[in-house]
Coordinates of C-alpha atoms in Angstrom, one line a residue:
Chain A
M193 CA 25.5 -15.4 25.3
K194 CA 22.0 -16.9 25.6
Q195 CA 20.0 -16.3 22.5
A196 CA 16.8 -17.4 24.2
G197 CA 17.0 -14.1 26.1
I198 CA 16.9 -11.9 23.1
K199 CA 13.7 -9.9 23.0
V200 CA 12.5 -9.0 19.5
L201 CA 9.7 -6.7 18.5
I202 CA 8.3 -7.1 15.0
V203 CA 6.6 -4.0 13.6
D204 CA 4.7 -4.6 10.4
D205 CA 1.2 -3.7 9.2
E206 CA 0.8 -7.0 7.4
V207 CA -0.7 -8.9 10.3
A208 CA -0.4 -12.4 8.7
L209 CA 3.2 -11.7 7.8
A210 CA 4.2 -10.4 11.2
N211 CA 2.6 -13.3 13.0
T212 CA 4.1 -16.0 10.8
L213 CA 7.5 -14.4 11.0
A214 CA 7.2 -14.3 14.8
Q215 CA 6.3 -18.0 14.9
R216 CA 9.3 -18.9 12.9
L217 CA 11.7 -16.8 15.0
K218 CA 10.2 -18.2 18.2
M219 CA 11.2 -21.7 16.8
R220 CA 14.7 -20.3 16.7
D221 CA 14.6 -19.6 20.4
L222 CA 14.0 -15.9 20.2
Q223 CA 11.4 -14.1 22.4
V224 CA 9.1 -12.3 19.9
E225 CA 6.3 -9.8 20.2
T226 CA 4.4 -8.2 17.3
V227 CA 2.7 -4.8 16.8
Y228 CA 1.1 -3.6 13.6
N229 CA 1.9 0.1 13.3
G230 CA 4.5 2.6 14.3
E231 CA 2.4 4.4 17.0
E232 CA 1.8 1.0 18.7
A233 CA 5.5 0.2 18.5
L234 CA 6.5 3.4 20.3
S235 CA 3.9 3.0 23.0
R236 CA 5.1 -0.7 23.5
L237 CA 8.6 0.6 24.2
M238 CA 7.2 2.4 27.3
Q239 CA 6.0 -0.9 28.7
E240 CA 8.7 -3.3 27.7
E241 CA 11.9 -2.6 25.8
P242 CA 13.0 -5.1 23.2
D243 CA 16.7 -5.7 22.5
V244 CA 16.0 -5.6 18.7
M245 CA 13.3 -4.2 16.6
V246 CA 12.4 -5.6 13.2
L247 CA 10.8 -2.7 11.4
D248 CA 8.8 -2.3 8.2
L249 CA 9.2 1.0 6.3
R250 CA 5.8 1.5 4.5
M251 CA 3.0 1.4 7.0
P252 CA -0.3 3.3 7.4
G253 CA 0.1 6.3 9.6
M254 CA 3.6 6.7 11.0
Q255 CA 6.2 5.5 8.6
G256 CA 9.1 3.2 9.5
M257 CA 11.7 5.9 9.0
E258 CA 9.9 8.2 11.5
V259 CA 9.7 5.3 14.0
L260 CA 13.4 4.6 13.6
K261 CA 14.2 8.3 14.2
E262 CA 12.0 8.3 17.4
V263 CA 13.4 5.1 18.7
K264 CA 17.0 6.3 18.3
K265 CA 16.1 9.6 20.0
T266 CA 14.5 8.0 23.1
H267 CA 16.0 4.4 23.3
S268 CA 19.3 4.7 21.4
H269 CA 20.5 1.3 22.7
I270 CA 17.7 -0.6 21.0
Q271 CA 19.0 -2.0 17.7
V272 CA 16.7 -1.6 14.7
I273 CA 16.7 -3.8 11.6
I274 CA 14.7 -2.6 8.7
L275 CA 12.8 -5.3 6.9
T276 CA 11.1 -3.9 3.8
G277 CA 9.7 -5.1 0.5
H278 CA 10.4 -1.8 -1.3
G279 CA 13.5 -0.3 0.1
T280 CA 15.6 1.9 -2.2
D281 CA 19.4 2.5 -1.9
K282 CA 18.6 6.0 -0.7
E283 CA 16.4 4.6 2.1
E284 CA 19.1 2.2 3.1
E285 CA 21.5 5.0 3.3
E286 CA 19.0 7.1 5.3
A287 CA 18.3 4.2 7.7
K288 CA 22.1 3.8 8.3
M289 CA 22.5 7.6 8.9
L290 CA 19.7 7.4 11.5
G291 CA 21.4 4.6 13.4
G292 CA 19.6 1.5 11.9
F293 CA 21.6 -1.7 12.4
G294 CA 20.6 -3.5 9.3
F295 CA 18.6 -3.3 6.1
L296 CA 17.0 -6.5 4.7
K297 CA 14.6 -6.9 1.8
K298 CA 11.5 -9.1 1.9
P299 CA 11.3 -11.9 1.5
A300 CA 14.4 -12.4 3.7
D301 CA 15.8 -15.8 4.3
I302 CA 14.8 -16.7 7.9
E303 CA 18.3 -17.8 8.9
T304 CA 19.7 -14.5 7.6
L305 CA 17.2 -12.6 9.6
A306 CA 17.8 -14.6 12.8
D307 CA 21.6 -14.2 12.4
K308 CA 21.2 -10.5 11.9
I309 CA 19.1 -10.3 15.0
K310 CA 21.8 -12.1 17.0
D311 CA 24.4 -9.7 15.5
A312 CA 22.3 -6.8 16.5
F313 CA 22.0 -8.1 20.1
R314 CA 25.7 -8.5 20.3
E315 CA 26.1 -4.9 19.2
K316 CA 23.7 -3.8 21.8
C317 CA 25.6 -5.7 24.5
T318 CA 28.9 -4.1 23.6
R319 CA 27.3 -0.6 23.7
T320 CA 25.3 -1.1 26.9
P321 CA 27.4 -1.3 30.0
Chain B
M286 CA 6.1 22.5 -31.7
H287 CA 2.4 23.2 -32.3
S288 CA 0.4 23.9 -29.1
N289 CA -1.9 20.9 -29.8
D290 CA 1.1 18.6 -30.1
R291 CA 2.5 20.0 -26.9
S292 CA -0.7 19.4 -24.9
E293 CA -1.0 15.9 -26.5
Q294 CA 2.5 15.1 -25.3
E295 CA 1.9 16.5 -21.9
L296 CA -1.2 14.3 -21.6
K297 CA 0.7 11.2 -22.6
L298 CA 3.4 12.0 -20.0
L299 CA 0.8 12.4 -17.3
Q300 CA -0.9 9.2 -18.3
L301 CA 2.5 7.4 -18.1
H302 CA 2.9 8.9 -14.6
F303 CA -0.6 7.5 -13.8
I304 CA 0.2 4.0 -15.1
G305 CA 3.5 4.1 -13.2
K306 CA 1.8 4.9 -10.0
I307 CA -0.8 2.2 -10.5
L308 CA 2.1 -0.3 -11.1
A309 CA 4.0 0.8 -8.1
G310 CA 1.0 0.2 -5.8
F311 CA 0.3 -3.1 -7.6
T312 CA 3.8 -4.5 -7.2
H313 CA 3.9 -3.4 -3.5
E314 CA 0.7 -5.4 -2.8
S315 CA 1.9 -8.3 -4.9
K316 CA 5.2 -8.5 -3.0
N317 CA 3.3 -8.6 0.3
Y318 CA 1.2 -11.5 -0.8
L319 CA 4.4 -13.3 -1.9
A320 CA 6.1 -12.5 1.3
I321 CA 3.2 -14.0 3.4
I322 CA 3.1 -17.1 1.2
N323 CA 6.9 -17.4 1.5
E324 CA 6.8 -17.2 5.3
S325 CA 3.8 -19.6 5.6
V326 CA 5.6 -22.2 3.4
G327 CA 8.7 -21.7 5.4
L328 CA 6.8 -22.3 8.6
I329 CA 5.5 -25.6 7.3
G330 CA 9.1 -26.5 6.4
D331 CA 10.2 -25.6 10.0
M332 CA 7.4 -27.7 11.5
V333 CA 8.3 -30.7 9.3
Q334 CA 11.9 -30.4 10.2
M335 CA 11.0 -30.4 13.9
G336 CA 9.0 -33.6 13.4
K337 CA 5.7 -32.0 14.4
S338 CA 2.9 -34.5 13.7
S339 CA 0.5 -34.5 16.6
E340 CA -3.2 -33.9 16.0
K341 CA -2.8 -30.4 17.2
D342 CA 0.1 -29.9 14.8
L343 CA -2.0 -31.3 11.9
S344 CA -4.7 -28.7 12.6
E345 CA -2.0 -26.0 12.6
Y346 CA -0.7 -27.3 9.2
L347 CA -4.3 -27.0 7.8
Q348 CA -4.6 -23.5 9.2
I349 CA -1.4 -22.4 7.5
V350 CA -2.5 -24.0 4.2
R351 CA -5.8 -22.1 4.5
S352 CA -3.9 -18.8 5.0
V353 CA -1.8 -19.5 1.9
E354 CA -5.0 -20.2 -0.1
D355 CA -6.5 -16.9 1.2
Q356 CA -3.4 -15.0 0.1
I357 CA -3.6 -16.6 -3.3
K358 CA -7.2 -15.7 -3.6
R359 CA -6.5 -12.1 -2.6
A360 CA -3.6 -11.9 -5.0
N361 CA -5.7 -13.3 -7.8
E362 CA -8.4 -10.6 -7.3
H363 CA -5.6 -8.0 -7.4
F364 CA -4.1 -9.4 -10.6
R365 CA -7.5 -9.4 -12.2
A366 CA -8.0 -5.7 -11.4
L367 CA -4.7 -4.9 -13.1
N368 CA -5.4 -7.1 -16.0
R369 CA -8.8 -5.4 -16.6
F370 CA -7.2 -2.0 -16.1
A371 CA -4.6 -2.8 -18.8
H372 CA -7.2 -4.0 -21.2
R373 CA -9.2 -0.8 -20.9
M374 CA -6.6 0.6 -23.3
D375 CA -7.2 -2.0 -26.0
T376 CA -9.5 0.2 -28.0
E377 CA -10.2 3.9 -27.8
L378 CA -13.9 3.7 -27.5
S379 CA -15.9 0.8 -26.0
S380 CA -19.0 -0.1 -24.1
F381 CA -18.3 -0.5 -20.4
S382 CA -19.8 -0.3 -16.9
L383 CA -18.9 2.9 -15.1
N384 CA -19.1 1.3 -11.7
E385 CA -16.8 -1.5 -12.6
S386 CA -14.2 0.8 -14.1
I387 CA -14.2 3.0 -11.0
E388 CA -14.2 0.0 -8.7
E389 CA -11.1 -1.4 -10.3
L390 CA -9.4 2.0 -10.1
I391 CA -10.2 2.2 -6.4
A392 CA -8.9 -1.4 -5.9
L393 CA -5.6 -0.3 -7.5
L394 CA -5.4 2.9 -5.4
T395 CA -6.3 1.3 -2.1
R396 CA -2.6 0.8 -1.1
F397 CA -1.9 4.6 -1.3
A398 CA -5.1 5.4 0.6
K399 CA -4.2 2.9 3.3
Q400 CA -0.8 4.4 3.6
K401 CA -2.3 7.7 4.5
K402 CA -5.2 6.2 6.5
I403 CA -7.7 7.7 4.1
A404 CA -10.8 5.6 3.5
L405 CA -12.2 5.4 0.0
I406 CA -15.9 4.9 0.2
K407 CA -18.0 3.7 -2.7
N408 CA -21.6 4.7 -3.1
F409 CA -22.7 3.5 -6.5
Q410 CA -26.1 3.6 -8.2
E411 CA -26.6 -0.1 -9.1
D412 CA -28.7 0.1 -12.3
L413 CA -26.6 2.5 -14.4
P414 CA -26.7 2.0 -18.2
S415 CA -23.5 1.1 -20.0
L416 CA -21.3 3.9 -21.3
F417 CA -19.9 4.1 -24.8
S418 CA -16.8 6.1 -24.2
N419 CA -13.0 5.9 -23.5
P420 CA -12.7 4.0 -20.2
S421 CA -9.0 4.6 -20.0
L422 CA -9.3 8.3 -20.2
L423 CA -12.2 8.3 -17.8
Q424 CA -10.1 6.3 -15.2
F425 CA -7.3 8.9 -15.8
I426 CA -9.7 11.7 -15.0
V427 CA -11.1 10.1 -11.8
F428 CA -7.5 9.2 -10.8
S429 CA -6.5 12.8 -11.1
V430 CA -9.2 13.9 -8.7
L431 CA -8.6 11.1 -6.2
D432 CA -4.9 11.5 -6.4
E433 CA -5.2 15.2 -5.5
G434 CA -7.4 14.2 -2.5
L435 CA -4.9 11.6 -1.4
L436 CA -2.1 14.2 -1.6
T437 CA -3.8 17.0 0.1
L438 CA -5.9 15.4 2.8
E439 CA -4.6 14.7 6.3
K440 CA -4.5 11.3 7.9
D441 CA -7.8 9.7 9.0
S442 CA -9.8 11.5 6.3
R443 CA -12.2 9.9 3.8
I444 CA -13.2 10.3 0.1
T445 CA -16.6 9.2 -1.0
I446 CA -17.1 8.3 -4.7
E447 CA -20.7 8.4 -5.8
T448 CA -22.1 7.5 -9.2
A449 CA -25.6 8.3 -10.4
G450 CA -27.6 8.4 -13.6
A451 CA -28.8 11.6 -15.2
D452 CA -30.6 12.4 -18.4
H453 CA -28.6 10.5 -21.1
A454 CA -25.6 11.0 -18.9
V455 CA -23.9 9.8 -15.7
Q456 CA -22.5 11.7 -12.9
I457 CA -19.5 10.9 -10.7
K458 CA -19.4 12.9 -7.5
I459 CA -16.1 12.9 -5.5
I460 CA -16.5 14.2 -1.9
P461 CA -13.4 14.6 0.3
E462 CA -14.0 14.9 4.0
G463 CA -11.2 15.8 6.4
N464 CA -8.6 18.4 7.1
V465 CA -6.5 19.7 4.2
Q466 CA -2.8 19.9 4.6
T467 CA -1.3 23.3 3.9
M468 CA 2.1 22.3 2.5
E469 CA 2.9 24.5 -0.4
S470 CA 4.8 21.8 -2.2
E471 CA 1.7 19.6 -2.5
V472 CA 0.5 20.5 -6.0
P473 CA -1.9 18.3 -8.0
S474 CA 0.0 15.7 -9.9
V475 CA -2.3 16.4 -12.9
P476 CA -2.9 20.1 -13.6
H477 CA -6.6 21.0 -13.5
E478 CA -6.5 22.4 -17.1
V479 CA -5.3 19.0 -18.4
V480 CA -8.2 17.3 -16.6
E481 CA -10.6 19.8 -18.1
K482 CA -9.3 19.4 -21.6
T483 CA -9.4 15.6 -21.3
I484 CA -13.0 15.5 -20.0
K485 CA -14.0 17.7 -23.0
Q486 CA -12.6 15.0 -25.3
L487 CA -15.3 12.8 -23.9
N488 CA -17.9 15.5 -24.4
G489 CA -18.3 15.7 -20.6
N490 CA -17.5 18.4 -18.1
I491 CA -16.1 18.8 -14.6
V492 CA -17.1 21.2 -11.9
R493 CA -15.1 21.8 -8.7
E494 CA -16.8 23.4 -5.8
G495 CA -15.0 25.5 -3.2
T496 CA -15.8 22.8 -0.6
G497 CA -13.5 20.4 -2.5
K498 CA -16.4 18.4 -4.0
T499 CA -15.9 17.5 -7.7
F500 CA -18.7 16.6 -10.1
I501 CA -17.9 14.9 -13.4
M502 CA -20.7 14.7 -15.9
L503 CA -20.3 12.3 -18.8
P504 CA -22.8 11.6 -21.7
L505 CA -23.7 7.9 -22.2
T506 CA -22.1 8.1 -25.7
A507 CA -18.9 10.1 -26.1
S508 CA -19.0 10.5 -29.8

């Protein structure tokens, strides 16, 4: 499996954080795009589908959990990893129930995140014919 | 239990809730600053490992360093607001600037406002005299009104906070603008009667208009 082909969409309202994270993941041969709110994330899906979405929970306007719900309703094959600074056990459970692939807390080790993205991509490949 | 003791206890509990909320917002912001610094430093490490040392790379290193410095500056301002907020409780009565005390409260509530896409607009009269009162209780009162606005207003609304001088007094005007949510569960986190009792402790008064505007009048000297 070619990891360079994995398309990742980072959704985080902290612009500096999203951009730096994207740069670091690109150095690990992933194709990364960034958007800075939930609404933008959903409209981006209409143009180009990522394989994996890395999604923050607390954002202005549409919250991460609402985005996850919507993504799973309309693009169930896209794997979603929650990356949050403030996730509670209850939210982790809820994300799992909604079909989230993983739940990481900020600051996450970059290799852990990259590995999780690759695992999520593998999962997507097994589910998509 | 005597009714005075009961209302004193209720006020203490509500003040704890207020402090808890301020701390929750503060830690959220702080974690963001740390996360950005963490990723920026990680990026420098990645670049070093890849042996990046061209002139273009050096300018990128500098850019990352500046971004870290900027985050540290922002975090420092945020820490200062919390530190000043905490010291407001050192003594019951003190001399303080009304504008500064409200400004620091707004700084600590910005995270919650941003979450709901509600703009907090300041419109302060610059040359207000100092107050001799209880700054901590005053912040609690202003928080109660702002928190209710943040809870009940819909996204993309705004709340303007105005200060102005009056005869041996100051006035704080809080003006919410936007659609109000009609969810029944959204009750004010601080009951109005508690706010009214608290403002009386400072010899002030509070008037709520049907339009949602709130006027808080406070004498220059509380005692």
